[in-house]
mmCIF file of C-alpha atoms and ligand atoms in Angstrom:
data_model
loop_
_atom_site.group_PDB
_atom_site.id
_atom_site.type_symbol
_atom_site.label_atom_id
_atom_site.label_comp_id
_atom_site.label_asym_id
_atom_site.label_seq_id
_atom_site.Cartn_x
_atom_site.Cartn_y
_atom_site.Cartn_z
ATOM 1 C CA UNK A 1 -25.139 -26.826 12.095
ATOM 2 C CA UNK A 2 -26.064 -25.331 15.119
ATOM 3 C CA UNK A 3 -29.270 -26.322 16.621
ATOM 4 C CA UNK A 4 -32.686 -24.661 16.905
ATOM 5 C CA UNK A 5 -32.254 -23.530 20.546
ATOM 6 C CA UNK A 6 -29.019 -21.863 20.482
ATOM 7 C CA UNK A 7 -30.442 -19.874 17.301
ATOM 8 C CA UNK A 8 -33.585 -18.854 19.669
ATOM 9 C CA UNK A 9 -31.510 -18.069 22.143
ATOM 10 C CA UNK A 10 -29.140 -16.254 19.631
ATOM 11 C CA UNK A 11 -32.466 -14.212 18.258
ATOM 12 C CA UNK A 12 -34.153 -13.915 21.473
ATOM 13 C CA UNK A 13 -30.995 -11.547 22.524
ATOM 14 C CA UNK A 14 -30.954 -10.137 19.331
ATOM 15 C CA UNK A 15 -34.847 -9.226 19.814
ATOM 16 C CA UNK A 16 -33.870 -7.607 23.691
ATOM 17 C CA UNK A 17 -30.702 -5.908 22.073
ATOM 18 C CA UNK A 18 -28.297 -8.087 24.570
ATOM 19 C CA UNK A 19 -25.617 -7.547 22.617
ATOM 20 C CA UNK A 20 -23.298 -8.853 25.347
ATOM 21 C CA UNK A 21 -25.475 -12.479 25.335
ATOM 22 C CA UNK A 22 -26.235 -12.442 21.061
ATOM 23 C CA UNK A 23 -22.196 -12.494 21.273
ATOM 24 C CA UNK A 24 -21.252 -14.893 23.811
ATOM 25 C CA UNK A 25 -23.986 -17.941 22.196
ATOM 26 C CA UNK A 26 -22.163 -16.726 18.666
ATOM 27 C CA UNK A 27 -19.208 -17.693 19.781
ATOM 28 C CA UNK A 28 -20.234 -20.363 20.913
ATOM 29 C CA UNK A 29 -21.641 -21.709 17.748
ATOM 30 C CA UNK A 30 -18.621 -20.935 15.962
ATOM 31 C CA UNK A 31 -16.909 -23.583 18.632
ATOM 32 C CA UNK A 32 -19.090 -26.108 18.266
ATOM 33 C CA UNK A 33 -18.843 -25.575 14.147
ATOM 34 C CA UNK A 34 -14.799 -25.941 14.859
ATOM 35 C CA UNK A 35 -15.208 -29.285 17.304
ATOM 36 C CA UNK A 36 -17.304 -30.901 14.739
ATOM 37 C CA UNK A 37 -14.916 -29.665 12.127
ATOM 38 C CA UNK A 38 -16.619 -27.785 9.953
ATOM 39 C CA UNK A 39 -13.207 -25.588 9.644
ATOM 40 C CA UNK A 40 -14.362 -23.504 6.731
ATOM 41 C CA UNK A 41 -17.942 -22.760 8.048
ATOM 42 C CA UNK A 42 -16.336 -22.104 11.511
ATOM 43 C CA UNK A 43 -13.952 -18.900 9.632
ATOM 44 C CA UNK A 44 -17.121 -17.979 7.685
ATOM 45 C CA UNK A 45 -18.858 -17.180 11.265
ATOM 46 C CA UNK A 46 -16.048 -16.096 12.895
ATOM 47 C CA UNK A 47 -15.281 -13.689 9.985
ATOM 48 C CA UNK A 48 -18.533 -12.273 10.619
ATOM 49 C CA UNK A 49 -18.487 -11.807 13.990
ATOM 50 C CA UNK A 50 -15.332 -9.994 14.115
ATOM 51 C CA UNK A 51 -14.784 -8.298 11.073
ATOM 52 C CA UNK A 52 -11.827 -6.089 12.569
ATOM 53 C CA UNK A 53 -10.725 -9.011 14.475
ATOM 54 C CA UNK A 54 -12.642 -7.494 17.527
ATOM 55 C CA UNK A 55 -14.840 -8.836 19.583
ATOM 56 C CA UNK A 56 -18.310 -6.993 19.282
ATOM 57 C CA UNK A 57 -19.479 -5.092 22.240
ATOM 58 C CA UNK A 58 -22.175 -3.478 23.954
ATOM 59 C CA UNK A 59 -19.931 -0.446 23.742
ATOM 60 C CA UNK A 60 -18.950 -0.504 20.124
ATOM 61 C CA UNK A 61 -23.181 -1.194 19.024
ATOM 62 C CA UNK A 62 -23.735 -3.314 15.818
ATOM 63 C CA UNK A 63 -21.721 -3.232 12.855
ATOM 64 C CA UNK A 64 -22.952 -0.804 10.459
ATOM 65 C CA UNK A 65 -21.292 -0.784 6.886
ATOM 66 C CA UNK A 66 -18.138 -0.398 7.934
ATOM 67 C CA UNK A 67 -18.055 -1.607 11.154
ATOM 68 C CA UNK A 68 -15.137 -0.398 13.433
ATOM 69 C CA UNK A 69 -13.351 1.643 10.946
ATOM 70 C CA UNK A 70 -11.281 3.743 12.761
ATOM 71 C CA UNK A 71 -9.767 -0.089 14.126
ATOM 72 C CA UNK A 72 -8.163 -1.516 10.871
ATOM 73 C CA UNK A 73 -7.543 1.642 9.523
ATOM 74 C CA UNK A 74 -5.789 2.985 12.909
ATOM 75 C CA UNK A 75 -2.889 -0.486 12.177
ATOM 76 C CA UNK A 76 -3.444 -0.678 8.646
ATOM 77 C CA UNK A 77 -2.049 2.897 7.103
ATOM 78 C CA UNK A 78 1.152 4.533 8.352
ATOM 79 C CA UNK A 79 1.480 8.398 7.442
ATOM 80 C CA UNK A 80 4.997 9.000 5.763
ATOM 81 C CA UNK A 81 6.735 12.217 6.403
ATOM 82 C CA UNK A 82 6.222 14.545 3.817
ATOM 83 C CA UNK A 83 9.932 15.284 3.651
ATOM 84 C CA UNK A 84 11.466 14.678 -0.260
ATOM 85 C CA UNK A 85 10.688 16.727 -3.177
ATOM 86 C CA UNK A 86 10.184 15.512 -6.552
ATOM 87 C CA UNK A 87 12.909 17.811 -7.784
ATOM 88 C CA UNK A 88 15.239 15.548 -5.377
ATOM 89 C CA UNK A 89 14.209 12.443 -7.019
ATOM 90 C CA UNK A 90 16.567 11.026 -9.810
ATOM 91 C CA UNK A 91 14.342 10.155 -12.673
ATOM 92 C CA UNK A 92 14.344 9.651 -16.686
ATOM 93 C CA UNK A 93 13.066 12.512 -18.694
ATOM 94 C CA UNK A 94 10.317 10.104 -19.374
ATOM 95 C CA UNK A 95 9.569 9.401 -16.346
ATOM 96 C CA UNK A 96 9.512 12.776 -15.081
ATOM 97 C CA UNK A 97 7.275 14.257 -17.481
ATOM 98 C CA UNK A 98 4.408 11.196 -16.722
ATOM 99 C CA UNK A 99 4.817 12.465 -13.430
ATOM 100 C CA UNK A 100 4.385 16.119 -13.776
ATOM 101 C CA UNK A 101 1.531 15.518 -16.445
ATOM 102 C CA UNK A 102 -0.264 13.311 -13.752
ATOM 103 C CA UNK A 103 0.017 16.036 -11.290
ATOM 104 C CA UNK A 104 -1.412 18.556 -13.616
ATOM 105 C CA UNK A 105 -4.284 16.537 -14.543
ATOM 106 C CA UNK A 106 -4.911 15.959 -10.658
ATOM 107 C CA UNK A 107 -4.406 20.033 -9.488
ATOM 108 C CA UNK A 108 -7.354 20.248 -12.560
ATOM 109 C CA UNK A 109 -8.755 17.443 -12.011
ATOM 110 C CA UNK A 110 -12.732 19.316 -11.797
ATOM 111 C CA UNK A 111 -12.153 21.186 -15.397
ATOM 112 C CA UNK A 112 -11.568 17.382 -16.802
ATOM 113 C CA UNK A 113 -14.123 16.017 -15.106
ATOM 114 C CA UNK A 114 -16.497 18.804 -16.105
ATOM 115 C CA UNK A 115 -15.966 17.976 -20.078
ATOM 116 C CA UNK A 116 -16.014 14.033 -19.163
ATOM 117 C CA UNK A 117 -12.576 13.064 -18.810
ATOM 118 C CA UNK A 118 -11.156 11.180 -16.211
ATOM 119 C CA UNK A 119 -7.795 12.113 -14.125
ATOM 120 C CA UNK A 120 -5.450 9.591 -14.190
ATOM 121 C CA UNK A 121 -5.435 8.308 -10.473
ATOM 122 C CA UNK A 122 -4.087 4.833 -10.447
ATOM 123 C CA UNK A 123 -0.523 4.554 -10.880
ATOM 124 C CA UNK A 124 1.520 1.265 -10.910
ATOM 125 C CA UNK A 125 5.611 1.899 -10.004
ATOM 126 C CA UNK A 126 7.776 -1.043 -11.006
ATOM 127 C CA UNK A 127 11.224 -1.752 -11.292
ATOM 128 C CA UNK A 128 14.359 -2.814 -9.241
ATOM 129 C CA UNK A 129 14.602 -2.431 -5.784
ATOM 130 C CA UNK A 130 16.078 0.856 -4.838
ATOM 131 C CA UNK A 131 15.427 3.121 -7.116
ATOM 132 C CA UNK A 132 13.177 5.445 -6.087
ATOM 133 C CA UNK A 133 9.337 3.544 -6.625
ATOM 134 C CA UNK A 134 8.447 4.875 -3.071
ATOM 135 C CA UNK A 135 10.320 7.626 -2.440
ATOM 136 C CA UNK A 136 8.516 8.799 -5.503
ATOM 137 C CA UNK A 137 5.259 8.294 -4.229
ATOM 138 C CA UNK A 138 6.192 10.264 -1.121
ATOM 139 C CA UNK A 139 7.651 13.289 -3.660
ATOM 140 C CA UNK A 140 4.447 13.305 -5.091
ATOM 141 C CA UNK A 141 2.290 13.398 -1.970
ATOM 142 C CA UNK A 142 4.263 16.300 -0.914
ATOM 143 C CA UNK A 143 4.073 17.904 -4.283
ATOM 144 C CA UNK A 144 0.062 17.599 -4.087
ATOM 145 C CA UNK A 145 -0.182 18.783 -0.357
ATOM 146 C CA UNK A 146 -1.958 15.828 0.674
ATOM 147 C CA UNK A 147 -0.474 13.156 3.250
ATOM 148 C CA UNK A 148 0.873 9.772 2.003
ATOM 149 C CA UNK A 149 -0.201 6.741 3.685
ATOM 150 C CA UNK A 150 1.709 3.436 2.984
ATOM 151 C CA UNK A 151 -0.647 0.312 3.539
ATOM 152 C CA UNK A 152 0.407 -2.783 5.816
ATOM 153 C CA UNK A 153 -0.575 -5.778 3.709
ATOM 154 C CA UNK A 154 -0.303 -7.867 6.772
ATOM 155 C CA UNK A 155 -2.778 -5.846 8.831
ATOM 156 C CA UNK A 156 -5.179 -6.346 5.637
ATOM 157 C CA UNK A 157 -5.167 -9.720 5.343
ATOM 158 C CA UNK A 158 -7.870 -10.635 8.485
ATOM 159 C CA UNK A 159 -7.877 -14.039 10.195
ATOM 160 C CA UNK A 160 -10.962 -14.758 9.255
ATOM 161 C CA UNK A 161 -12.821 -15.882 5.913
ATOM 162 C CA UNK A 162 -13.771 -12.532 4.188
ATOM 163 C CA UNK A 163 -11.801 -10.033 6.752
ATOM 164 C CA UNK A 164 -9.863 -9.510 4.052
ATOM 165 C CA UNK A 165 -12.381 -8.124 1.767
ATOM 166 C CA UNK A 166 -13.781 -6.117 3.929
ATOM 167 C CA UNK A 167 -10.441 -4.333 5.172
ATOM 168 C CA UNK A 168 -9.972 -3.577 1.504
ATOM 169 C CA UNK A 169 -13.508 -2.063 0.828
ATOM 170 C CA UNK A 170 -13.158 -0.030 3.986
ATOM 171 C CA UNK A 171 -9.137 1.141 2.679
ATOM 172 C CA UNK A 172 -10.931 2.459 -0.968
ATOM 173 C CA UNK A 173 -14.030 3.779 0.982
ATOM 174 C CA UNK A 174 -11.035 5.808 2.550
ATOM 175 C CA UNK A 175 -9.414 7.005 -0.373
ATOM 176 C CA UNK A 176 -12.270 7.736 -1.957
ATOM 177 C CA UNK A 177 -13.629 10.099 0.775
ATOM 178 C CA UNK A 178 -9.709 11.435 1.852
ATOM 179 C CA UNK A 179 -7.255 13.173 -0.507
ATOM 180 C CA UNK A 180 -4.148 11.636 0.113
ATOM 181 C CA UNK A 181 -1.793 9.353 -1.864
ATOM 182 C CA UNK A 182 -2.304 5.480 -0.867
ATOM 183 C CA UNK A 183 1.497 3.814 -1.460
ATOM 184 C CA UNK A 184 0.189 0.115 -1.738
ATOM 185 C CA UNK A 185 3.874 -0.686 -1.748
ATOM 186 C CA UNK A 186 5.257 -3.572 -2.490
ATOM 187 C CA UNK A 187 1.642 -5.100 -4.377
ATOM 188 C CA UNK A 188 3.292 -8.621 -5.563
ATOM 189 C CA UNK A 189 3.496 -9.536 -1.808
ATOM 190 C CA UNK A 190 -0.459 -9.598 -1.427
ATOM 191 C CA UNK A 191 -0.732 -11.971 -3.915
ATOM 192 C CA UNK A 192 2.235 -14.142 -2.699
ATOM 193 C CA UNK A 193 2.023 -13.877 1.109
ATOM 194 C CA UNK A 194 4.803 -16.727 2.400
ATOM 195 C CA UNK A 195 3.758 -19.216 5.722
ATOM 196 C CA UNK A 196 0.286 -17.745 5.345
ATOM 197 C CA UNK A 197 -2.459 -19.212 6.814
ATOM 198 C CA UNK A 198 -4.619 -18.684 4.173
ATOM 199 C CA UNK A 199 -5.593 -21.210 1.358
ATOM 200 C CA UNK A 200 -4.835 -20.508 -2.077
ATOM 201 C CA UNK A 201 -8.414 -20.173 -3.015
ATOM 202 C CA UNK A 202 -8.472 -17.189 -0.060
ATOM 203 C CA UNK A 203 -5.385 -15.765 -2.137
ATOM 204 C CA UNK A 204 -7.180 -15.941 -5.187
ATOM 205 C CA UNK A 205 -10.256 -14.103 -3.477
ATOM 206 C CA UNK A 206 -7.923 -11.582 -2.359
ATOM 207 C CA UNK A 207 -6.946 -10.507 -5.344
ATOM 208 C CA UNK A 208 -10.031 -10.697 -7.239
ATOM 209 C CA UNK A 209 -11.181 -8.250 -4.211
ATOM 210 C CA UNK A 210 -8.301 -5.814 -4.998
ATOM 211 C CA UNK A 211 -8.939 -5.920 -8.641
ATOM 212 C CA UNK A 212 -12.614 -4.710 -8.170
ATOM 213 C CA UNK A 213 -12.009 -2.131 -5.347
ATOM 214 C CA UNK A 214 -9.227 -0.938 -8.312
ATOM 215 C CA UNK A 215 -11.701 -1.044 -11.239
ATOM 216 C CA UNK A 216 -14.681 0.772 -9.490
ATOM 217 C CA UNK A 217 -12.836 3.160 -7.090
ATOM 218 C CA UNK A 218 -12.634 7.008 -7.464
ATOM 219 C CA UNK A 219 -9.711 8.170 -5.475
ATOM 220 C CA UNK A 220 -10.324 11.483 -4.157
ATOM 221 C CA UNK A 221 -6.108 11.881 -4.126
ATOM 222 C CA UNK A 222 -3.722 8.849 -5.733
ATOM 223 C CA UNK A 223 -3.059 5.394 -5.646
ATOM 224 C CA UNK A 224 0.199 4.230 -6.055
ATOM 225 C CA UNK A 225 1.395 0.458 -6.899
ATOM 226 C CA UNK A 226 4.926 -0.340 -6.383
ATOM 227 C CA UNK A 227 6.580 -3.868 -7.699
ATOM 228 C CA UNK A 228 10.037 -4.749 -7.661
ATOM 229 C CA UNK A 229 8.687 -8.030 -8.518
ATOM 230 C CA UNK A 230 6.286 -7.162 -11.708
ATOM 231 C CA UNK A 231 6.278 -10.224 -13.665
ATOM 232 C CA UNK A 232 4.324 -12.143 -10.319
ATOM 233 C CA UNK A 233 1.255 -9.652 -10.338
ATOM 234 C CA UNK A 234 -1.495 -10.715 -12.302
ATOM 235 C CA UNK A 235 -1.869 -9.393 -15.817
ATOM 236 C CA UNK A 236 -5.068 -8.287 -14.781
ATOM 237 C CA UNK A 237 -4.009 -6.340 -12.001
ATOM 238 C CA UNK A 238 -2.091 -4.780 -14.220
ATOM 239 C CA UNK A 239 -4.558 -3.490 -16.367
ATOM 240 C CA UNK A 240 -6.222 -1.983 -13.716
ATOM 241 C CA UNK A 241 -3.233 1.077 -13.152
ATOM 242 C CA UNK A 242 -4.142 4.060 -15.192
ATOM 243 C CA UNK A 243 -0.506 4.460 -15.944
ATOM 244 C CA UNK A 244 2.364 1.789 -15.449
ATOM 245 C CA UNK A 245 6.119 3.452 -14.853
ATOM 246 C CA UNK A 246 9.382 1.665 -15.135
ATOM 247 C CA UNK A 247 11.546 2.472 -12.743
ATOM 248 C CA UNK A 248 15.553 1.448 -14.341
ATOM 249 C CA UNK A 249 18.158 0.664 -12.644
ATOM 250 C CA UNK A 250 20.439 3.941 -13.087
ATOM 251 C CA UNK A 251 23.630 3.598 -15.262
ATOM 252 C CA UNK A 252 26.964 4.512 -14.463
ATOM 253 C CA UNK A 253 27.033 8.296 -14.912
ATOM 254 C CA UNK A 254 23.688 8.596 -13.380
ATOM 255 C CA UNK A 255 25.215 7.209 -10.233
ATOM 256 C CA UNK A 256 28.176 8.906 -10.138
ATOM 257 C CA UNK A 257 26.286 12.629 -10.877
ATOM 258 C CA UNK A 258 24.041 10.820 -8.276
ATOM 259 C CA UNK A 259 27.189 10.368 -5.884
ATOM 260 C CA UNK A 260 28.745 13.695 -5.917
ATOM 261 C CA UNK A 261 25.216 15.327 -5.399
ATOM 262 C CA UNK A 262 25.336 13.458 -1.787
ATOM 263 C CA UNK A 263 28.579 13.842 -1.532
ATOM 264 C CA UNK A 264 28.535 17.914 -1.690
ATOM 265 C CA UNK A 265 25.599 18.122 0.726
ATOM 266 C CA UNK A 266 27.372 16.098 2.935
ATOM 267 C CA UNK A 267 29.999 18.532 2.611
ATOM 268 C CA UNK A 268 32.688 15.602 1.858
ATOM 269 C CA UNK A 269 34.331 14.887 -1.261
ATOM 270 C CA UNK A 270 34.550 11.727 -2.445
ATOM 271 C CA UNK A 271 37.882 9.976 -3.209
ATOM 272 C CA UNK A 272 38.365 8.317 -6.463
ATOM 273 C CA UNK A 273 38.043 4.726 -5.655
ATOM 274 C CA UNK A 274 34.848 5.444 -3.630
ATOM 275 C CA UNK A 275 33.289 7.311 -6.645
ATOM 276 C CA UNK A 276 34.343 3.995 -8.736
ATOM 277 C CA UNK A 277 32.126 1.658 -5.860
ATOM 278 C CA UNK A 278 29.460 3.621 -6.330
ATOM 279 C CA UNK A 279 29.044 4.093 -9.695
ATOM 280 C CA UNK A 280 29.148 0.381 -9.842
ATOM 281 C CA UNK A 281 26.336 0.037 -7.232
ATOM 282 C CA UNK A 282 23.057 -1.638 -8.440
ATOM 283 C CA UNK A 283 20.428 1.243 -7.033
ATOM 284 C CA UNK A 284 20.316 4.238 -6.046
ATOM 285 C CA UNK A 285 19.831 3.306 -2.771
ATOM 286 C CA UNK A 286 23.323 1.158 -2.383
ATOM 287 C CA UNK A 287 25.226 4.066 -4.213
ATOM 288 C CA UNK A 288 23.800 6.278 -1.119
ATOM 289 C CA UNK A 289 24.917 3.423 1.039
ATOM 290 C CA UNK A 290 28.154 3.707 0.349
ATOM 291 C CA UNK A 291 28.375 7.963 0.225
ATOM 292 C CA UNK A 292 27.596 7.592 3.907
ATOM 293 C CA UNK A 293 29.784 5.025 4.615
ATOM 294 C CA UNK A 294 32.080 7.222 3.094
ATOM 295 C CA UNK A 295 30.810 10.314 5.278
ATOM 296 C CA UNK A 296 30.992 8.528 8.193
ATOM 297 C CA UNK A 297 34.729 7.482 8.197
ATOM 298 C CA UNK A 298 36.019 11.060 6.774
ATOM 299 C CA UNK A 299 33.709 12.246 9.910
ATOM 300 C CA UNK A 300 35.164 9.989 12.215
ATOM 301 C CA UNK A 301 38.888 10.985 10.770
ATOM 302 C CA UNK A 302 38.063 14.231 11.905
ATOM 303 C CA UNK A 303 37.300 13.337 15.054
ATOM 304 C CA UNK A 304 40.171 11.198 16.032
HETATM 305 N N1 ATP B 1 15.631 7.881 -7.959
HETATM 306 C C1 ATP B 1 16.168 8.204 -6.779
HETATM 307 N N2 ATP B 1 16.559 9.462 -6.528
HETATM 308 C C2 ATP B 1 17.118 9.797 -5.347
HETATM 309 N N3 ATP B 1 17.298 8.917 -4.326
HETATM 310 C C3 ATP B 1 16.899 7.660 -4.504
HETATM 311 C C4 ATP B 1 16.304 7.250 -5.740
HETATM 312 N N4 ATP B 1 16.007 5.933 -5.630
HETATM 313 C C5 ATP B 1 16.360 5.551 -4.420
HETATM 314 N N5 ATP B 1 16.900 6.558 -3.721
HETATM 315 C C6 ATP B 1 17.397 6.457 -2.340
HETATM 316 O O1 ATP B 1 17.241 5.106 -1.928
HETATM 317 C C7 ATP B 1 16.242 4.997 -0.906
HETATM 318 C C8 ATP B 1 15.341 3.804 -1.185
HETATM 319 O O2 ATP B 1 14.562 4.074 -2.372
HETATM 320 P P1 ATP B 1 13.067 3.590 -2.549
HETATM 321 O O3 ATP B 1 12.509 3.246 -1.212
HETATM 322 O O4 ATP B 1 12.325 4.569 -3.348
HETATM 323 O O5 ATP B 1 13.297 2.266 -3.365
HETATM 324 P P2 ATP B 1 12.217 1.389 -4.119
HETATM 325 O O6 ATP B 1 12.393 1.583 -5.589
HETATM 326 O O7 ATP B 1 10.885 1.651 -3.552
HETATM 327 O O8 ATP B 1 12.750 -0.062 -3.744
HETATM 328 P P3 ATP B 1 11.970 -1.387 -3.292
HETATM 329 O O9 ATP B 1 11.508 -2.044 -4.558
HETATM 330 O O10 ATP B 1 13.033 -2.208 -2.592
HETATM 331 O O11 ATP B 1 10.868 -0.993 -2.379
HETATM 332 C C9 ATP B 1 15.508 6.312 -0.911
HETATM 333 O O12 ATP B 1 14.996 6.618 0.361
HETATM 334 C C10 ATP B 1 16.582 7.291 -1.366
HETATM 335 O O13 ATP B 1 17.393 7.673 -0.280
HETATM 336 MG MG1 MG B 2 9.694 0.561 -2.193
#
């Protein structure tokens, strides 16, 4: 524990508003905590001293309750162009009409709300990679006219004991204050974060943390989930999404239609043994793989 006289000295500069000198003796308690190896109580301090995984400054003033939130959420959300329409987007009848009823219910989202019902806002995307769980997401910001941000897991998960919690309070007090879809893409990998420094009990607190900011938030746009990986994400987590999608792999004639579509805006046609690769492709996204492939050489053909 750190001894009387460094905390003096640590509220004696808090007293004088030496913000500069309340800093330097925290740090150094949080040293002497890790020398004497205290390793959990050393990330506990730390975590509190930096909770963007800044130093605190004279400059920056004390943390309020979200201290420094332009810095996590400057690394932590990238803006996705706004450039596919839903209409562009292969998906089931099914899955279309969730979709459209979802965006209905959020364009009248104050008539609901006046008579007590709750927009869906939470959506969970899950199925095989490729086939259109984020590009989706993107349609749909675009189709509401608010901006998409996708969420870097690895800028949310902080160095220190309880960053982590407090990057995710400050991401819903965003959404909750800024229409806009918020893509957590790619959810299982929070939970399952490989050559992470983190203990599994820190894992564990993660989640919990998501799960709460999911139960308790009010997006003022969406939140989109996407899982190629459902089966890892906890069943409560689950439970959380206002509506769950699948997401299929497409069958044969859907990715040959799929194909041809590129194909023609591409302004190539597609020979028969090409139409056969892609119509055995597993995803959308390898089918479109091979189309330009395929435009690339008939381009280069040209050329030569
Ligand atoms: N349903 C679809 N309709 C039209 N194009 C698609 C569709 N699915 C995938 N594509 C094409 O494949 C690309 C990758 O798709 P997307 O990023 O949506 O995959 P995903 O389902 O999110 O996969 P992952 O689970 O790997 O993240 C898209 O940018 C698009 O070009
Ligand atoms: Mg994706």
């Amino acid at each position: 524990m750190a001894t009387v006289r460094k905390l003096a000295g640590l509220f004696r500069a808090i007293a004088a508003e030496d913000l500069a000198s309340a800093s330097a003796i925290a740090t150094e308690i949080c040293k002497a905590e890790q020398r004497q190896g205290h390793t959990t109580a050393a990330r506990l301090l730390r975590g509190a001293l930096h909770p963007n995984g800044r130093a605190l400054t004279q400059a920056e003033g004390p943390p309020g309750p979200f201290p420094g939130s332009t810095g996590f959420l400057s690394t932590g959300l990238v803006r996705l162009a706004p450039d596919v329409q839903l209409q562009d987007v292969v998906l089931t009848t099914k899955a279309r009409q969730e979709l459209q009823a979802v965006i209905l219910e959020w364009r009248h989202r104050e008539r609901l709300q006046q008579r007590g019902i709750q927009p869906r806002s939470k959506l969970l995307f899950h199925g095989p990679p490729g086939c259109g769980k984020s590009l989706s997401a993107r349609a749909i910001g675009r189709e509401l006219g608010i901006p998409t941000f996708v969420v870097r897991f690895d800028a949310i998960i902080g160095a220190y004991l309880g960053q982590t919690a407090i990057h995710l309070r400050q991401l819903f007090h965003f959404t909750e204050t800024t229409p806009c879809v918020l893509l957590l893409d790619e959810l299982d990998a929070l939970g399952k974060k490989r050559g992470s420094p983190l203990d599994v009990g820190e894992l564990d607190r993660i989640v919990i943390a998501l799960m709460q900011e999911l139960e308790h938030s009010r997006p003022a746009g969406l939140i989109i989930g996407t899982s190629n990986l459902a089966k890892h994400l906890d069943d409560a987590l689950w439970r959380r999404f206002d509506l769950t999608l699948l997401f299929k792999a497409p069958s044969r004639k859907v990715l040959t239609s799929y194909a041809k579509r590129l194909a023609r805006a591409k302004g190539i046609r597609l020979p028969v043994s090409v139409l056969r690769r892609t119509a055995a492709a597993d995803s959308f996204a390898h089918a479109e793989g091979i189309v330009i492939g395929e435009a690339r050489r008939q381009a280069l053909r040209t050329v030569g």
